[in-house]
Amino acid sequence: MRYLSIVLIFIVFSCTTQMQVTIVADLESPRIKFGVEKLSEVLVRNDYVVNVSSEMSNNKGNRVIIVSEKTDNTKKESFKISTSENIISIEGADASGTLYGVLELIDQINQQKALPATINLEDGPEMVLRGTVIGLQKTEYLEGRSVYEYPYTPENFPWFYDKELWIKYLDMLVENRYNSLYLWNGHPFASLVKLDDYPFALEVSDEDFKKNEEIFKFITEEADKRGIWVIQMFYNIIVSKPFAEHYNIKTQDRSRPIVPVIADYTQKSIAAFIEKYPNVGLLVALGEAMEREYDVEWFTKTIIPGVKDGLKALGKTEEPPIILRAHDTDAPVVMQKALPLYKNLYTMNKYNGESLTTYQPRGPWAETHRKLSEAGSIHISNVHILANLEPFRYGSPDFIQKSVKAMHKVHGANALHLYPQTSYWDWPYAPDKTETRLLEMDRDWIWYKAWSRYAWESNRDRNDEIKFWSEELAAKFGTDTETGKHILKAYEEAGEIAPKTLRRFGITEGNRQTLLLGMFESQLVNPYKWRVYPGFYESCGPIGEILLEYAKKEWEHTPHEGETPVQIINEIVEHGKKAVLSIDKAEAKITKDKAEFIRLKNDMYCYNAFANFFSEKVEAALLVLRYSYSNDIKDLEKTLPHLEKSIDHYKQLVNLTKDTYLYANSMQTAQRRIPIGGDDGNNKTWKELFPHYERELANFKRNLNLLKAPKDGEIVRKEGDPWQVEDVSLLMKNNGYYNLKKGTKVYGMPESEIVDIAPELQNLKGISFIADNQNENGTHLKFKNDKPVKLVVGYFNTDQKRFLFPPSLETNAAGNTRGEAEVILANAVRLRDLPRVNIHTYEFKSGENELVLGKGRVLIFGFIDANQKVTSRDVGLIDDNEKEAVDWLFY
């Protein structure tokens, strides 16, 4: 240990009878200096007189704390604390380990209200990186911009310039031993660096640019003191709005190939950022705004060269870390090509997708994790978005501990990347409706504490953990440990409800679905019309059955396998009851933070009401699916009471939330589709959803009565009316048109002959394309329309790669800018030897328009009037051996 030449007196006060403590430390290290300052503060609060020195004192009898860094310990961030007579020694493997050793001593002092007489322990983290996420995002799009496009300005993010808020948040991180902080934004470079070659690309004013420089410097320096590595995330390929306007291009266009000027601009932006902030890491999201075929080229020929150019300008060779996000890219292949070029690479993949569903991950998504963990670098598990947990409080240490163990054992991950439990798009605020907005970091303290605790060490004894969390909750609410145990029980019972519900009944784990707003019966009985995300059921929970499988096996009297829908609804109802019972037991003994306890109690009641509502919906869905086999009207008659009970429970949910929550989901855009579209910030509360569920019940009653009227129990369902066609002028060469009627060969080949078609489409004229050209070059349309129109597009219902996949909000956040994400007509066209066809529509304003679709076969069926009413339905044109969907009962 190196010593300074003078003695620094840090704090000396109080009377001579007080115990004196000398802290001996090298204060040249910002992290050690920060730790010593915090240690001095806590000692003074406990009536010690504190001296801070660079060398040992000869004053015998006083306590001495020696803080040093010993680099012979190879385990990063580890430390050792030992006692010899009146001397406590803290030795860290590095500056961070030393800081964590000091913080451990601080924790001991806070518990004992005094400096421990003896303390001897060694500790260090299991996970290499333990980081949290802050999104520089908003609940809605900015005018004239698309998803993720949010410049760093005081108008967009006033909190970003609040230094006190940053200190509070960074202190929370270091207290929980987090060592990384991720800042997420679509294209941050145009807010943080200026380029000589592209001066027009800057999208903030000079005044705001100076503010950004100052605050970014402040954040990174304060983070470094606390051993926290700041990592800036960005999407590809997104460019700044002024850059796009200068070159008359879009800011983001998934179908766009790599354009030299965009590649040059991006490479120089990264180089300038590295040169300016060499200690800030980069998180690269190749997916969502770029086709996968360009990923390797973009990563190896634009991003990595940009980092190297920045290092060259600095005269440095030490590579800053680059994290490759695996979402919507073939990350193992990218890593294989990139590692020979750049060694300091990490990989990241979503743990349960964009939700928390299981501590038993499996299937194709788990296989991706394992491949990445074997790629030759540290693999990071990303607890992402939490779309199924918004907005109620979640704090189940048991579920979280088991999840961290699964990250290690199943996925091979050794690092954690943690999203806020709720309100990511509205950070720093919580969704609660309070007079003064609650801070998310305060409300969800247990979320951050639990994940960090198990990222540090996952293999902790369950009984010890119950004791630990019971004491933590008792201290939080000013009560005894037994009452704290009741609160813990409530957290852990409620903590099973959303994960179990989504993994067994959801359409997707992504933020396309807001689970706690509920689901419609049509989504339960016919989920594939709503496009179940591939791999979801196979990856996000233990082996089990979805409703369709369960109903079929019940009818056929075949054995069930694994987790069943009936099992889950019974379990979530029981969890809800126990959560309410436990929180009620605690209420009488709460003496501290009573307002927060009442909010927590209300959340337990909300979970209970949701579980009861959802279980009744599932009971109804099972009877409807049974009817699809039995054709017995009595099955539908038994359905009605369950739907009516579900309405009663949902009414309770409305009453519990109308005065306590601003919203259920913080992303309030057209990306939200399930249970219903969130366009223009609508349908984000239970009160807004209630009339939709009432309408669903009324529709079912009407259709049930219609079925009961005929003697034979059959009903002729009304077919859709033909859509009103609009003419447009094509501004491109084309191969002619075809009529949408039986016998037409849409590709001119026998296999493509129309066998049956929805009546809605019969007046349309399809635009001819050559299948091979679509597979090789994609599909390009350019046209002029005098009034708003919708382009009718037929996507083949298959996962074969020679067919173009339909828009997916899970992989393309801009995939609903024209309303194209929803299936308007399911099973609407049947072709002789090709997959059946689902209909989507793209809306265009009047003027000259262009649409570029990716590679693969897709059918262009022409244009309709955008203002006409279009009813979504399952047309039911399926093969003879397939079962007809019964969701029509709810329309």
PDB file of N, CA and C in Angstrom, residues 581-624:
ATOM      1  N   LEU A 581     -54.975 -12.661   2.445  1.00  0.00           N
ATOM      2  CA  LEU A 581     -55.013 -13.092   3.843  1.00  0.00           C
ATOM      3  C   LEU A 581     -53.749 -12.656   4.578  1.00  0.00           C
ATOM      4  N   SER A 582     -52.600 -12.820   3.943  1.00  0.00           N
ATOM      5  CA  SER A 582     -51.326 -12.479   4.585  1.00  0.00           C
ATOM      6  C   SER A 582     -51.173 -10.983   4.791  1.00  0.00           C
ATOM      7  N   ILE A 583     -51.539 -10.188   3.787  1.00  0.00           N
ATOM      8  CA  ILE A 583     -51.386  -8.736   3.926  1.00  0.00           C
ATOM      9  C   ILE A 583     -52.362  -8.193   4.959  1.00  0.00           C
ATOM     10  N   ASP A 584     -53.541  -8.792   5.059  1.00  0.00           N
ATOM     11  CA  ASP A 584     -54.512  -8.372   6.069  1.00  0.00           C
ATOM     12  C   ASP A 584     -54.000  -8.651   7.483  1.00  0.00           C
ATOM     13  N   LYS A 585     -53.312  -9.771   7.659  1.00  0.00           N
ATOM     14  CA  LYS A 585     -52.760 -10.109   8.973  1.00  0.00           C
ATOM     15  C   LYS A 585     -51.743  -9.071   9.443  1.00  0.00           C
ATOM     16  N   ALA A 586     -51.063  -8.433   8.485  1.00  0.00           N
ATOM     17  CA  ALA A 586     -49.988  -7.507   8.834  1.00  0.00           C
ATOM     18  C   ALA A 586     -50.483  -6.110   9.188  1.00  0.00           C
ATOM     19  N   GLU A 587     -51.639  -5.730   8.686  1.00  0.00           N
ATOM     20  CA  GLU A 587     -52.043  -4.319   8.696  1.00  0.00           C
ATOM     21  C   GLU A 587     -52.065  -3.694  10.081  1.00  0.00           C
ATOM     22  N   ALA A 588     -52.581  -4.395  11.076  1.00  0.00           N
ATOM     23  CA  ALA A 588     -52.779  -3.794  12.405  1.00  0.00           C
ATOM     24  C   ALA A 588     -51.468  -3.399  13.072  1.00  0.00           C
ATOM     25  N   LYS A 589     -50.352  -4.005  12.680  1.00  0.00           N
ATOM     26  CA  LYS A 589     -49.086  -3.760  13.372  1.00  0.00           C
ATOM     27  C   LYS A 589     -48.132  -2.857  12.591  1.00  0.00           C
ATOM     28  N   ILE A 590     -48.631  -2.198  11.568  1.00  0.00           N
ATOM     29  CA  ILE A 590     -47.779  -1.288  10.785  1.00  0.00           C
ATOM     30  C   ILE A 590     -47.704   0.066  11.489  1.00  0.00           C
ATOM     31  N   THR A 591     -46.487   0.539  11.742  1.00  0.00           N
ATOM     32  CA  THR A 591     -46.301   1.830  12.436  1.00  0.00           C
ATOM     33  C   THR A 591     -45.524   2.839  11.605  1.00  0.00           C
ATOM     34  N   LYS A 592     -45.019   2.428  10.441  1.00  0.00           N
ATOM     35  CA  LYS A 592     -44.126   3.282   9.657  1.00  0.00           C
ATOM     36  C   LYS A 592     -44.497   3.169   8.176  1.00  0.00           C
ATOM     37  N   ASP A 593     -44.408   4.287   7.466  1.00  0.00           N
ATOM     38  CA  ASP A 593     -44.681   4.298   6.026  1.00  0.00           C
ATOM     39  C   ASP A 593     -46.034   3.671   5.719  1.00  0.00           C
ATOM     40  N   LYS A 594     -47.047   4.094   6.480  1.00  0.00           N
ATOM     41  CA  LYS A 594     -48.376   3.497   6.362  1.00  0.00           C
ATOM     42  C   LYS A 594     -48.996   3.716   4.987  1.00  0.00           C
ATOM     43  N   ALA A 595     -48.737   4.885   4.382  1.00  0.00           N
ATOM     44  CA  ALA A 595     -49.322   5.161   3.062  1.00  0.00           C
ATOM     45  C   ALA A 595     -48.828   4.153   2.031  1.00  0.00           C
ATOM     46  N   GLU A 596     -47.541   3.829   2.093  1.00  0.00           N
ATOM     47  CA  GLU A 596     -47.001   2.848   1.154  1.00  0.00           C
ATOM     48  C   GLU A 596     -47.558   1.461   1.451  1.00  0.00           C
ATOM     49  N   PHE A 597     -47.734   1.136   2.729  1.00  0.00           N
ATOM     50  CA  PHE A 597     -48.318  -0.167   3.053  1.00  0.00           C
ATOM     51  C   PHE A 597     -49.725  -0.286   2.485  1.00  0.00           C
ATOM     52  N   ILE A 598     -50.521   0.777   2.586  1.00  0.00           N
ATOM     53  CA  ILE A 598     -51.887   0.743   2.042  1.00  0.00           C
ATOM     54  C   ILE A 598     -51.844   0.526   0.535  1.00  0.00           C
ATOM     55  N   ARG A 599     -50.868   1.147  -0.154  1.00  0.00           N
ATOM     56  CA  ARG A 599     -50.728   0.926  -1.601  1.00  0.00           C
ATOM     57  C   ARG A 599     -50.331  -0.521  -1.897  1.00  0.00           C
ATOM     58  N   LEU A 600     -49.434  -1.060  -1.074  1.00  0.00           N
ATOM     59  CA  LEU A 600     -49.035  -2.460  -1.239  1.00  0.00           C
ATOM     60  C   LEU A 600     -50.222  -3.388  -1.002  1.00  0.00           C
ATOM     61  N   LYS A 601     -50.993  -3.111   0.035  1.00  0.00           N
ATOM     62  CA  LYS A 601     -52.183  -3.917   0.313  1.00  0.00           C
ATOM     63  C   LYS A 601     -53.158  -3.865  -0.858  1.00  0.00           C
ATOM     64  N   ASN A 602     -53.357  -2.687  -1.414  1.00  0.00           N
ATOM     65  CA  ASN A 602     -54.261  -2.551  -2.549  1.00  0.00           C
ATOM     66  C   ASN A 602     -53.787  -3.385  -3.735  1.00  0.00           C
ATOM     67  N   ASP A 603     -52.470  -3.436  -3.947  1.00  0.00           N
ATOM     68  CA  ASP A 603     -51.927  -4.261  -5.032  1.00  0.00           C
ATOM     69  C   ASP A 603     -52.235  -5.736  -4.823  1.00  0.00           C
ATOM     70  N   MET A 604     -52.172  -6.192  -3.568  1.00  0.00           N
ATOM     71  CA  MET A 604     -52.500  -7.593  -3.289  1.00  0.00           C
ATOM     72  C   MET A 604     -53.968  -7.867  -3.621  1.00  0.00           C
ATOM     73  N   TYR A 605     -54.826  -6.917  -3.290  1.00  0.00           N
ATOM     74  CA  TYR A 605     -56.247  -7.065  -3.633  1.00  0.00           C
ATOM     75  C   TYR A 605     -56.447  -7.024  -5.158  1.00  0.00           C
ATOM     76  N   CYS A 606     -55.649  -6.198  -5.836  1.00  0.00           N
ATOM     77  CA  CYS A 606     -55.727  -6.153  -7.303  1.00  0.00           C
ATOM     78  C   CYS A 606     -55.332  -7.493  -7.914  1.00  0.00           C
ATOM     79  N   TYR A 607     -54.239  -8.070  -7.429  1.00  0.00           N
ATOM     80  CA  TYR A 607     -53.822  -9.377  -7.933  1.00  0.00           C
ATOM     81  C   TYR A 607     -54.907 -10.426  -7.698  1.00  0.00           C
ATOM     82  N   ASN A 608     -55.534 -10.371  -6.527  1.00  0.00           N
ATOM     83  CA  ASN A 608     -56.586 -11.331  -6.206  1.00  0.00           C
ATOM     84  C   ASN A 608     -57.773 -11.174  -7.156  1.00  0.00           C
ATOM     85  N   ALA A 609     -58.194  -9.920  -7.387  1.00  0.00           N
ATOM     86  CA  ALA A 609     -59.316  -9.677  -8.304  1.00  0.00           C
ATOM     87  C   ALA A 609     -58.968 -10.126  -9.714  1.00  0.00           C
ATOM     88  N   PHE A 610     -57.726  -9.859 -10.136  1.00  0.00           N
ATOM     89  CA  PHE A 610     -57.306 -10.292 -11.473  1.00  0.00           C
ATOM     90  C   PHE A 610     -57.342 -11.811 -11.588  1.00  0.00           C
ATOM     91  N   ALA A 611     -56.827 -12.516 -10.578  1.00  0.00           N
ATOM     92  CA  ALA A 611     -56.787 -13.981 -10.621  1.00  0.00           C
ATOM     93  C   ALA A 611     -58.203 -14.549 -10.725  1.00  0.00           C
ATOM     94  N   ASN A 612     -59.129 -13.989  -9.971  1.00  0.00           N
ATOM     95  CA  ASN A 612     -60.507 -14.466 -10.025  1.00  0.00           C
ATOM     96  C   ASN A 612     -61.156 -14.157 -11.378  1.00  0.00           C
ATOM     97  N   PHE A 613     -60.925 -12.940 -11.873  1.00  0.00           N
ATOM     98  CA  PHE A 613     -61.439 -12.560 -13.196  1.00  0.00           C
ATOM     99  C   PHE A 613     -60.912 -13.515 -14.270  1.00  0.00           C
ATOM    100  N   PHE A 614     -59.602 -13.722 -14.262  1.00  0.00           N
ATOM    101  CA  PHE A 614     -58.989 -14.494 -15.338  1.00  0.00           C
ATOM    102  C   PHE A 614     -59.399 -15.966 -15.267  1.00  0.00           C
ATOM    103  N   SER A 615     -59.513 -16.500 -14.054  1.00  0.00           N
ATOM    104  CA  SER A 615     -59.881 -17.908 -13.938  1.00  0.00           C
ATOM    105  C   SER A 615     -61.287 -18.155 -14.478  1.00  0.00           C
ATOM    106  N   GLU A 616     -62.196 -17.200 -14.256  1.00  0.00           N
ATOM    107  CA  GLU A 616     -63.548 -17.338 -14.800  1.00  0.00           C
ATOM    108  C   GLU A 616     -63.527 -17.246 -16.327  1.00  0.00           C
ATOM    109  N   LYS A 617     -62.680 -16.386 -16.870  1.00  0.00           N
ATOM    110  CA  LYS A 617     -62.549 -16.300 -18.335  1.00  0.00           C
ATOM    111  C   LYS A 617     -62.068 -17.639 -18.918  1.00  0.00           C
ATOM    112  N   VAL A 618     -61.132 -18.253 -18.234  1.00  0.00           N
ATOM    113  CA  VAL A 618     -60.604 -19.528 -18.719  1.00  0.00           C
ATOM    114  C   VAL A 618     -61.657 -20.626 -18.619  1.00  0.00           C
ATOM    115  N   GLU A 619     -62.396 -20.648 -17.516  1.00  0.00           N
ATOM    116  CA  GLU A 619     -63.479 -21.639 -17.395  1.00  0.00           C
ATOM    117  C   GLU A 619     -64.460 -21.488 -18.559  1.00  0.00           C
ATOM    118  N   ALA A 620     -64.797 -20.239 -18.894  1.00  0.00           N
ATOM    119  CA  ALA A 620     -65.706 -19.997 -20.018  1.00  0.00           C
ATOM    120  C   ALA A 620     -65.091 -20.474 -21.327  1.00  0.00           C
ATOM    121  N   ALA A 621     -63.815 -20.181 -21.530  1.00  0.00           N
ATOM    122  CA  ALA A 621     -63.139 -20.580 -22.772  1.00  0.00           C
ATOM    123  C   ALA A 621     -63.113 -22.098 -22.926  1.00  0.00           C
ATOM    124  N   LEU A 622     -62.896 -22.815 -21.833  1.00  0.00           N
ATOM    125  CA  LEU A 622     -62.867 -24.277 -21.900  1.00  0.00           C
ATOM    126  C   LEU A 622     -64.219 -24.846 -22.327  1.00  0.00           C
ATOM    127  N   LEU A 623     -65.289 -24.257 -21.843  1.00  0.00           N
ATOM    128  CA  LEU A 623     -66.616 -24.726 -22.228  1.00  0.00           C
ATOM    129  C   LEU A 623     -66.919 -24.415 -23.693  1.00  0.00           C
ATOM    130  N   VAL A 624     -66.464 -23.247 -24.156  1.00  0.00           N
ATOM    131  CA  VAL A 624     -66.649 -22.900 -25.566  1.00  0.00           C
ATOM    132  C   VAL A 624     -65.864 -23.863 -26.452  1.00  0.00           C
TER     133      VAL A 624
END
